[in-house]
C-alpha positions as MATLAB code, in Angstrom:
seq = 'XXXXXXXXXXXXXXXXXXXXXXXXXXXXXXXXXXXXXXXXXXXXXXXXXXXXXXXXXXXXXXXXXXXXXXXXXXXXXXXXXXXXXXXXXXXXXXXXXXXXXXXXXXXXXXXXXXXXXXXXXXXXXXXXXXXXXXXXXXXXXXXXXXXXXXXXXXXXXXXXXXXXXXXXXXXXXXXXXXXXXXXXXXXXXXXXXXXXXXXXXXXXXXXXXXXXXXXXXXXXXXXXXXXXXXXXXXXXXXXXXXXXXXXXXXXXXXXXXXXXXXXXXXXXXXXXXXXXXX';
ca = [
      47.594   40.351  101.371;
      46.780   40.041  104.810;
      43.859   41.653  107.044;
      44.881   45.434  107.609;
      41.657   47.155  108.283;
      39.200   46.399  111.040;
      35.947   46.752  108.714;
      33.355   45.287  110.296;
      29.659   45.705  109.079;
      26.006   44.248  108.241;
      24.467   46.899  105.923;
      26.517   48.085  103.380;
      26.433   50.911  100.418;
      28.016   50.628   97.220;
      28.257   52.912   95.042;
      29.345   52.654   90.841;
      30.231   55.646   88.899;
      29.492   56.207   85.293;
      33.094   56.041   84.512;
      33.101   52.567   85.640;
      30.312   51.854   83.794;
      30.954   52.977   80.494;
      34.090   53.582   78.307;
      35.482   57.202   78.210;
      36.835   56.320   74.618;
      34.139   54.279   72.855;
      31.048   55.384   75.007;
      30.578   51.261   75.295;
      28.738   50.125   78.274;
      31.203   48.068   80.296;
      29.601   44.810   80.088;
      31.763   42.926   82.061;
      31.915   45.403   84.419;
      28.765   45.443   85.014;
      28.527   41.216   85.067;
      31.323   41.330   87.972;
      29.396   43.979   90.360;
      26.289   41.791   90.115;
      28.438   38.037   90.548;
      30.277   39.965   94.035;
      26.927   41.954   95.428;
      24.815   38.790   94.860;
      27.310   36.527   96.760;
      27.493   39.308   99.459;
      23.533   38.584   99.512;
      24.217   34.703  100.007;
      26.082   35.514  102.619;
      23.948   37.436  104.776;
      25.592   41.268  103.933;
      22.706   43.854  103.036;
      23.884   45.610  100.506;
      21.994   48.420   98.335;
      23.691   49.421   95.112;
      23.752   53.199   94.128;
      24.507   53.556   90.442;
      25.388   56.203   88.675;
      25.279   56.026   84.358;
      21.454   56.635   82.921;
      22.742   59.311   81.099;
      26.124   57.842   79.559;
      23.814   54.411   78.733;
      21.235   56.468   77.172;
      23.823   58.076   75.021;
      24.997   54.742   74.002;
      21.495   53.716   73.130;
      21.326   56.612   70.839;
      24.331   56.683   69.652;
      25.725   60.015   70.932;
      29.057   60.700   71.138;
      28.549   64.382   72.884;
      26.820   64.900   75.998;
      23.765   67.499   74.708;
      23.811   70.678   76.788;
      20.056   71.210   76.723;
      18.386   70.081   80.253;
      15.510   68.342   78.557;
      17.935   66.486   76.085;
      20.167   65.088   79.038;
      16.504   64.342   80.739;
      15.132   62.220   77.557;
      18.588   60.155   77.137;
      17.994   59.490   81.598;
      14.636   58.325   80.950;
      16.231   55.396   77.879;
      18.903   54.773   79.547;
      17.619   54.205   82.513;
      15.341   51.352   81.417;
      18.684   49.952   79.181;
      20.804   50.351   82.654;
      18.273   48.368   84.759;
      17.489   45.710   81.741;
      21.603   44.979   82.209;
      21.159   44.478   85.648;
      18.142   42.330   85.887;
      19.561   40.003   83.765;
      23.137   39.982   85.034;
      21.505   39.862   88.781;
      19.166   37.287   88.012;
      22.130   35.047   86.285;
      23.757   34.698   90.453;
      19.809   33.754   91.919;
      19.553   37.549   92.927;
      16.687   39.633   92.573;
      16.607   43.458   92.535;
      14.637   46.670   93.001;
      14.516   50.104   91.422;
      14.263   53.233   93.504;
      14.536   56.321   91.474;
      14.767   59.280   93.778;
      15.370   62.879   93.999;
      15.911   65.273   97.062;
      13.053   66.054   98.089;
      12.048   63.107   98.748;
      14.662   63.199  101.984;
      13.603   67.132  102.567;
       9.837   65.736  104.376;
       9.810   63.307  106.327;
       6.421   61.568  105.547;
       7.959   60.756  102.254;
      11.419   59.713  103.869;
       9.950   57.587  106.312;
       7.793   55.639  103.440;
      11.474   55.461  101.174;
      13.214   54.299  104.196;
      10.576   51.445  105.021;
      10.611   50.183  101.218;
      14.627   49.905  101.418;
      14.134   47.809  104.887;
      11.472   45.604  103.269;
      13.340   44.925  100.360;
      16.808   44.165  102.051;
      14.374   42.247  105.050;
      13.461   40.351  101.880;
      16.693   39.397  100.118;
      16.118   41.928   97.423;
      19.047   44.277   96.384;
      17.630   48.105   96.193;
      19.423   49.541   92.798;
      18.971   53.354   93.624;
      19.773   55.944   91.089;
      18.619   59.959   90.818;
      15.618   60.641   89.108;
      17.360   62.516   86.204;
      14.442   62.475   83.907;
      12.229   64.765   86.736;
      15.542   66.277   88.926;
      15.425   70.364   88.601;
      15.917   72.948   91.015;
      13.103   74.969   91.411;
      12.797   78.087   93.295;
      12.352   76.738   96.900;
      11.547   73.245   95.665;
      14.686   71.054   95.578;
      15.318   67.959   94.203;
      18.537   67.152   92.540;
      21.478   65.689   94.617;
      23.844   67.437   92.334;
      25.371   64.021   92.393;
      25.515   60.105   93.106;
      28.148   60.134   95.446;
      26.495   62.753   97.938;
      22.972   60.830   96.966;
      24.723   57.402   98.031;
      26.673   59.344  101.565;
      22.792   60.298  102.286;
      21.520   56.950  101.941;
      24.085   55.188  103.703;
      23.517   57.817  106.728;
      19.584   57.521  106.440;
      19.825   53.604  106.309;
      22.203   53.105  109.124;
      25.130   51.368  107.188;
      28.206   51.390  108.673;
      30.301   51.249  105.099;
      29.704   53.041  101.787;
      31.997   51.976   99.124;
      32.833   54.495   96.307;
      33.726   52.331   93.240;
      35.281   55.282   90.958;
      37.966   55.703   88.028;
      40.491   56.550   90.660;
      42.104   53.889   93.092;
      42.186   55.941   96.036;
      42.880   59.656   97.626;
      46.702   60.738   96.663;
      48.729   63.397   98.461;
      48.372   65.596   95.040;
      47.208   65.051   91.296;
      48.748   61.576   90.355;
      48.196   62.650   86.535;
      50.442   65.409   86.978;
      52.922   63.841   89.584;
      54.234   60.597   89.244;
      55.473   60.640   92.586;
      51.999   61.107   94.163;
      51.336   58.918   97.085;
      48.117   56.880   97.721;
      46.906   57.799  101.248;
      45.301   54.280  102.629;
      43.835   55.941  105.562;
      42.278   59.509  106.595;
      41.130   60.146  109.637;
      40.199   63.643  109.277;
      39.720   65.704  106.226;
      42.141   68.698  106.730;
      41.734   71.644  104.185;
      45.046   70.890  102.561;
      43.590   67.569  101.449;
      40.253   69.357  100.567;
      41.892   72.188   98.569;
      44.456   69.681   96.665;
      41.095   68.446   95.443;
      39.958   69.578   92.252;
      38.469   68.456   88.558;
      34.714   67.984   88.009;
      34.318   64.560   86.663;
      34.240   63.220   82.537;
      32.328   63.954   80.271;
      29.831   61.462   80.951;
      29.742   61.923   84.431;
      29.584   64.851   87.106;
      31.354   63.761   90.202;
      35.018   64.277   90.981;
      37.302   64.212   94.237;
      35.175   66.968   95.402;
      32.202   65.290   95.430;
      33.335   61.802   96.955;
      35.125   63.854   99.893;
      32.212   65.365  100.290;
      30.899   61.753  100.874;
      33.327   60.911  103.099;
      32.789   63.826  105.360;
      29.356   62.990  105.535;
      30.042   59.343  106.469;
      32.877   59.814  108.934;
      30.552   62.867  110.941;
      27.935   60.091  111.104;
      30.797   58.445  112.595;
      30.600   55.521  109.823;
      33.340   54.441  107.191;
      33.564   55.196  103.657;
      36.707   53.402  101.399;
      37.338   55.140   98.084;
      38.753   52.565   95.795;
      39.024   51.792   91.990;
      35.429   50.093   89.662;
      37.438   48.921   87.134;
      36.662   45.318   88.397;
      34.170   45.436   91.418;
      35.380   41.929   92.630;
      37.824   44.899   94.488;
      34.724   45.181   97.174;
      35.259   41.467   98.208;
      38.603   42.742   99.331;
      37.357   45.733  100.960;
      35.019   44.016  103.225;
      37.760   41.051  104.255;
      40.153   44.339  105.337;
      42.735   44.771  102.734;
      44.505   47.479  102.482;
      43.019   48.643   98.984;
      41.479   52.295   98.044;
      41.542   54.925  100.643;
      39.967   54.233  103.981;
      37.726   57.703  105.358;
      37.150   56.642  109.488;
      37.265   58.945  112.457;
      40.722   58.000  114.587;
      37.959   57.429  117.468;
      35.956   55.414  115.391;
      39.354   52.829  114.285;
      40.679   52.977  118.300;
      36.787   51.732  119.293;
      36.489   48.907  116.597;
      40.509   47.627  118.173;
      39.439   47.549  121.465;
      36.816   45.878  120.345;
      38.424   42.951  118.997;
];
């Protein structure tokens, strides 16, 4: 497939949902999954990219640990299962990191850490130092501490508007949704099977933003909603977001040399600029 997209970029996001991460059916951590994210973000590394890795799945890896097949519905269960898998999750991808000669770093953040900005400004220097240093920043939510509180907010209510934020706050120019969806279609592929993978949107109308509906699995909490949420975030920051499927995140090698995979989010503007451009 030839070159189709004009992505162009130093500093990119990627983000991994907890679909892609573990197994609807089994609850099984995706293993291999997991080994080809690390093998494609640690060549990116090699190669000079900066990449920071937002990863959804403390939760779903926790239940794995302890062998839960139902999500508890009690805050401070969901919070203890965070806090073990969380230190399983990060175990995986030290290992599988350090395997390709990469090395990695764990932020763990909730909102308002972004809300003041002495504590922003001290987040946004560790992410420079660490990507000024080589070292990938694996961010996640702090699920084991997250509540909201009165006036005092901290959860993101998700990854994919935590890993929008980041992008924005960091200055890349692509965040990468890695999801169990290949794209943005024209209506529910599941229901029709004549539904149409849109490559490219340039703005988010509210026919495509109504047509958008589910709320994730059950191991996860982010659905179409959420990642065009992410997109509308990234394209007012007048950046680029492509929606495309984790099922083997070798996909974001393709991304980044401009194949026409996933769904593309960039302002018309933005794709006319980056043409002239060339």
């Amino acid at each position: 497939m030839g070159k189709e997209r004009a992505i162009q970029c130093q500093r990119v996001v990627v983000k991994i949902g907890t679909s892609s991460l573990i197994d609807a059916v089994t609850g099984k951590i995706k293993l291999r999954t997991i080994d080809r994210l690390a093998f494609t973000l640690a060549a990116l590394n090699h190669q000079g990219y900066e990449v920071v890795l937002v990863s959804s799945g403390a939760i779903g890896v926790g239940m794995n640990q302890r062998h839960l097949t139902k999500r508890p519905s009690a805050i401070a269960e969901q919070q203890a299962l965070a806090a073990v898998g969380q230190c399983e999750l990060m175990r995986l991808y030290s290992q599988r990191f350090n395997d390709y000669d990469a090395q990695i770093g764990q932020l763990l953040l909730t909102h308002d850490v972004f809300d003041y900005p002495l504590s922003r400004a001290h987040v946004l220097d560790t992410i420079d130092a660490l990507l000024a240093n080589q070292v990938i920043p694996v961010i996640n939510e702090n699920d084991s501490v997250a509540v909201d509180e009165l006036d005092h907010r901290t959860t993101f209510g998700d990854n994919d508007q935590l890993s929008a934020l980041v992008a924005n706050q960091i200055g890349a120019e692509l965040l990468i949704v890695l999801s169990d969806i290949d794209g943005l279609y024209d209506k529910d592929p599941h229901q029709y099977p004549d539904a149409d993978r849109l490559t490219t949107v340039h703005h988010l109308s509210s026919d495509i933003l109504q047509s958008a509906a589910g709320s994730g699995s059950r191991l996860g909490t982010g659905g179409m909603v959420t990642k065009l949420k992410a997109a509308a975030m990234m394209m007012k920051a007048n950046h680029q977001m492509v929606l495309a499927s984790g099922a083997d995140p070798r996909i974001i090698s393709h991304i980044l040399a401009g194949e026409a995979v996933g769904t593309w989010f960039i302002k018309k503007e933005h794709t006319e600029k980056e043409h002239m451009a060339q």
